[in-house]
Amino acid sequence: MTQEMIRLKRRHFHAYYWEDHLNKRLRIDDYLGDIKKMEAEIWAIAKNINAEKIIIKCRQKDICLLLGLGYILEGWIDHYFHGDDAVFMVKYLHSERKENENWNKEEEILNEVLQSKSKKTVRTKYAKARKASYSDCERLANLYKKTFKVYPVPIHNPFYIKEEMEGGTIYYYIEENGEIISAASAEINNKYKNAELTDCATMPEYRKDGLMKVLLSELEKELCNEGVFTSYSLARALSYGMNKAFFQLDYQYRGRLTKNCYIYDKLESMNVWVKDLSFQ
């Protein structure tokens, strides 16, 4: 595992955070209490583990307070906290991490996607998407090994995928001749009833066949059945195909997380896409 969830309990605040050593960042997913005291301790922890970036999923009411502590706003998730929005507030501990040499290319891709025509039709010539079970973990891991040289979490390991399934993450896949050629997952936050669509991968030779939109649509149906109506995803800012897939499925662009994680073959920025599934 590259991450470890830690609960920080103090008299004046509680916080839940990840020490993400692979991606050299510290991320606070939830908190309660005195934010100034929390931030001071979190900053010290981040320095101690040589993190280059701190990310706080903050509530909208706390934006100004964190701006006053030197944070900047990079992204937004509508209705994340039981209907209240979550905001990605970020502080950089190293200037190099903040510099984005791919910004112009990312902007070109985003503008091209946002100006493209909507194409809501979801179909493929391949067999229908299937919900994965424990017996599919090895084949899923093989797909991810072929697709990503590096990834923010150990998705190449079938035991990791099995652990994720046991924790409630849902995987869907499409296969051809017994081989999984495309897959995606929904990581459900049961506390706040939202889900991140992630682990999206398609074999290169099948990337123009519309497979990912089929998988994402099936995951959305599953989430609605589970009473989860806030769906979001972080898509590689340099991937025209993934960003267009979310746009065509009516996801709304909500910002970009600069040099957020190591994915595909390098440290990359991630675009935030959000959808309210209650209107499905």
Coordinates of C-alpha atoms in Angstrom, one line a residue, residues 11-262:
R11 CA -8.5 18.4 22.1
H12 CA -9.4 21.2 19.6
F13 CA -9.8 19.3 16.4
H14 CA -10.1 15.9 14.7
A15 CA -8.7 15.1 11.2
Y16 CA -8.4 12.2 8.8
Y17 CA -5.5 12.3 6.4
W18 CA -3.4 10.3 4.1
E19 CA 0.4 10.2 4.0
D20 CA 0.9 9.5 0.3
H21 CA 4.6 8.8 0.0
L22 CA 4.6 7.7 -3.6
N23 CA 3.0 11.0 -4.8
K24 CA 4.8 13.1 -2.2
R25 CA 1.7 14.7 -0.8
L26 CA -0.5 14.8 2.3
R27 CA -4.3 14.9 1.8
I28 CA -6.9 15.7 4.5
D29 CA -10.2 14.0 3.5
D30 CA -12.2 15.1 6.6
Y31 CA -11.9 17.3 9.7
L32 CA -13.8 18.9 12.5
G33 CA -12.9 21.7 14.9
D34 CA -10.2 24.4 15.0
I35 CA -8.8 24.6 11.5
K36 CA -5.9 26.9 12.3
K37 CA -4.6 24.5 15.0
M38 CA -5.1 21.5 12.6
E39 CA -3.3 23.2 9.8
A40 CA -0.3 24.0 11.9
E41 CA 0.1 20.4 12.9
I42 CA -0.6 19.1 9.5
W43 CA 2.0 21.4 8.0
A44 CA 4.6 20.1 10.4
I45 CA 3.8 16.5 9.5
A46 CA 4.0 17.3 5.8
K47 CA 7.4 18.8 6.3
N48 CA 8.6 15.8 8.3
I49 CA 7.6 13.3 5.6
N50 CA 9.0 15.5 2.8
A51 CA 5.6 16.1 1.2
E52 CA 5.7 18.6 -1.6
K53 CA 2.0 19.4 -1.5
I54 CA -0.9 19.5 1.0
I55 CA -4.4 19.0 -0.1
I56 CA -7.5 19.7 2.0
K57 CA -11.0 18.8 1.0
C58 CA -12.6 21.7 2.8
R59 CA -16.1 22.8 3.2
Q60 CA -17.2 25.9 1.4
K61 CA -17.5 28.0 4.6
D62 CA -13.8 27.5 5.3
I63 CA -12.4 28.7 2.0
C64 CA -11.6 32.3 3.2
L65 CA -9.9 31.0 6.4
L66 CA -7.7 28.7 4.4
L67 CA -6.9 31.4 1.9
G68 CA -5.7 33.4 4.8
L69 CA -3.4 30.5 5.8
G70 CA -1.7 30.6 2.3
Y71 CA -3.8 28.0 0.5
I72 CA -5.1 28.3 -3.0
L73 CA -8.3 26.9 -4.6
E74 CA -7.7 24.3 -7.4
G75 CA -10.9 22.3 -7.7
W76 CA -14.5 21.8 -6.6
I77 CA -16.9 18.9 -6.0
D78 CA -20.6 19.8 -5.9
H79 CA -22.6 18.2 -3.1
Y80 CA -19.7 16.1 -1.7
F81 CA -20.5 16.4 2.0
H82 CA -24.2 15.2 2.1
G83 CA -25.2 18.0 -0.2
D84 CA -22.5 20.6 0.8
D85 CA -19.7 21.3 -1.7
A86 CA -16.1 20.2 -1.1
V87 CA -13.3 22.4 -2.3
F88 CA -9.7 21.3 -3.0
M89 CA -7.6 23.9 -1.1
V90 CA -3.9 23.4 -1.7
K91 CA -0.5 24.5 -0.3
Y92 CA 2.8 23.8 -2.1
L93 CA 5.9 23.1 0.0
H94 CA 8.2 23.1 -3.0
S95 CA 8.1 25.6 -5.8
E96 CA 8.9 23.0 -8.5
R97 CA 5.7 21.1 -7.7
K98 CA 3.7 24.3 -8.5
E99 CA 5.3 24.9 -11.8
N100 CA 3.3 23.3 -14.6
E101 CA 5.2 23.1 -17.9
N102 CA 2.3 21.3 -19.6
W103 CA -0.3 24.0 -18.8
N104 CA -0.6 25.3 -22.4
K105 CA -1.2 21.7 -23.7
E106 CA -3.7 21.0 -20.9
E107 CA -5.6 24.2 -21.7
E108 CA -5.7 23.3 -25.4
I109 CA -7.1 19.8 -24.7
L110 CA -9.7 21.2 -22.2
N111 CA -10.9 23.9 -24.6
E112 CA -11.2 21.4 -27.5
V113 CA -13.2 19.1 -25.2
L114 CA -15.5 21.9 -23.9
Q115 CA -16.2 23.1 -27.5
S116 CA -16.9 19.7 -28.9
K117 CA -20.5 18.5 -29.6
S118 CA -22.4 16.5 -27.0
K119 CA -22.7 12.8 -27.9
K120 CA -24.8 11.1 -25.3
T121 CA -25.4 7.8 -27.2
V122 CA -23.6 5.0 -25.4
R123 CA -23.1 1.8 -27.3
T124 CA -20.3 -0.5 -28.4
K125 CA -19.9 -3.4 -30.8
Y126 CA -18.4 -5.5 -28.0
A127 CA -20.1 -7.6 -25.4
K128 CA -21.9 -5.8 -22.6
A129 CA -20.1 -4.5 -19.5
R130 CA -19.9 -7.0 -16.6
K131 CA -19.5 -6.4 -12.9
A132 CA -16.2 -7.8 -11.6
S133 CA -15.9 -10.3 -8.9
Y134 CA -12.9 -11.6 -6.8
S135 CA -12.1 -14.1 -9.6
D136 CA -11.5 -11.2 -12.0
C137 CA -8.8 -9.5 -9.9
E138 CA -5.8 -11.1 -11.7
R139 CA -7.2 -10.2 -15.1
L140 CA -7.9 -6.6 -14.0
A141 CA -4.4 -6.2 -12.7
N142 CA -3.0 -7.5 -16.0
L143 CA -5.0 -4.8 -17.8
Y144 CA -3.6 -2.1 -15.5
K145 CA 0.0 -3.4 -15.9
K146 CA -0.3 -3.1 -19.7
T147 CA -2.0 0.4 -19.5
F148 CA 0.0 2.3 -16.8
K149 CA 3.7 2.3 -16.2
V150 CA 3.0 4.0 -12.9
Y151 CA -0.2 4.7 -10.9
P152 CA -1.1 6.6 -7.7
V153 CA -2.1 3.3 -6.0
P154 CA -0.9 -0.3 -6.5
I155 CA -3.5 -1.2 -9.0
H156 CA -1.1 -3.6 -10.6
N157 CA -1.5 -5.9 -7.6
P158 CA -4.5 -8.2 -7.7
F159 CA -4.5 -8.4 -3.9
Y160 CA -4.9 -4.6 -3.8
I161 CA -7.9 -4.8 -6.1
K162 CA -9.4 -7.6 -4.0
E163 CA -9.0 -5.4 -0.9
E164 CA -10.7 -2.5 -2.7
M165 CA -13.6 -4.8 -3.6
E166 CA -13.9 -5.9 0.0
G167 CA -14.1 -2.3 1.0
G168 CA -17.0 -1.6 -1.3
T169 CA -15.3 -0.4 -4.5
I170 CA -17.2 -1.6 -7.6
Y171 CA -15.4 -2.6 -10.8
Y172 CA -16.9 -3.1 -14.3
Y173 CA -15.1 -4.4 -17.3
I174 CA -15.5 -5.3 -21.0
E175 CA -13.7 -8.4 -22.4
E176 CA -12.8 -9.7 -25.8
N177 CA -11.8 -13.4 -26.3
G178 CA -11.4 -13.9 -22.6
E179 CA -9.1 -10.9 -22.1
I180 CA -10.3 -7.7 -20.2
I181 CA -9.8 -4.8 -22.7
S182 CA -11.3 -2.0 -20.7
A183 CA -12.3 -1.4 -17.0
A184 CA -13.3 1.3 -14.5
S185 CA -14.3 1.5 -10.9
A186 CA -16.5 3.4 -8.5
E187 CA -15.0 4.1 -5.0
I188 CA -17.9 4.8 -2.8
N189 CA -17.8 7.1 0.3
N190 CA -20.7 5.7 2.3
K191 CA -20.4 8.3 5.0
Y192 CA -21.2 11.2 2.6
K193 CA -22.9 9.2 -0.2
N194 CA -20.6 10.2 -3.0
A195 CA -18.4 8.2 -5.3
E196 CA -15.2 8.7 -7.3
L197 CA -15.1 7.1 -10.8
T198 CA -11.5 6.0 -11.2
D199 CA -9.1 3.2 -12.4
C200 CA -10.2 3.9 -16.0
A201 CA -8.1 2.0 -18.4
T202 CA -8.5 0.7 -22.0
M203 CA -6.1 -1.2 -24.2
P204 CA -4.6 1.2 -26.8
E205 CA -6.0 -0.6 -29.8
Y206 CA -9.6 -0.3 -28.4
R207 CA -9.6 3.4 -27.4
K208 CA -11.7 4.7 -30.2
D209 CA -14.5 2.2 -29.6
G210 CA -16.5 4.1 -26.9
L211 CA -15.9 1.4 -24.3
M212 CA -15.2 3.8 -21.4
K213 CA -18.5 5.6 -21.8
V214 CA -20.3 2.3 -21.6
L215 CA -18.5 1.3 -18.4
L216 CA -19.0 4.7 -16.7
S217 CA -22.7 4.6 -17.6
E218 CA -23.1 1.1 -16.0
L219 CA -21.3 2.4 -12.9
E220 CA -23.6 5.4 -12.7
K221 CA -26.6 3.0 -12.7
E222 CA -25.1 1.0 -9.9
L223 CA -24.5 4.1 -7.8
C224 CA -28.1 5.3 -8.3
N225 CA -29.3 1.9 -7.1
E226 CA -27.1 2.3 -4.0
G227 CA -28.5 5.8 -3.3
V228 CA -25.3 7.6 -4.3
F229 CA -26.1 10.6 -6.4
T230 CA -22.8 12.6 -6.4
S231 CA -20.3 11.2 -8.9
Y232 CA -16.9 12.8 -9.6
S233 CA -13.7 11.9 -11.2
L234 CA -10.1 13.1 -11.6
A235 CA -9.0 12.7 -15.2
R236 CA -5.5 13.1 -16.6
A237 CA -5.4 16.7 -17.9
L238 CA -3.3 15.4 -20.9
S239 CA -5.8 12.8 -21.9
Y240 CA -8.2 14.1 -24.5
G241 CA -10.1 10.8 -24.6
M242 CA -10.9 10.6 -20.9
N243 CA -11.9 14.3 -20.6
K244 CA -14.1 14.0 -23.6
A245 CA -15.8 10.9 -22.2
F246 CA -16.8 12.7 -19.1
F247 CA -17.9 15.8 -20.9
Q248 CA -20.1 13.7 -23.3
L249 CA -21.7 12.0 -20.2
D250 CA -22.7 15.5 -18.9
Y251 CA -20.0 15.9 -16.3
Q252 CA -19.2 19.5 -15.4
Y253 CA -15.6 20.7 -15.3
R254 CA -14.6 21.9 -11.8
G255 CA -10.9 22.8 -11.9
R256 CA -7.4 21.3 -12.2
L257 CA -5.1 19.8 -9.6
T258 CA -1.6 20.8 -10.6
K259 CA 0.9 17.9 -10.6
N260 CA -1.4 15.9 -8.5
C261 CA 0.0 12.4 -8.8
Y262 CA 2.2 10.0 -10.7

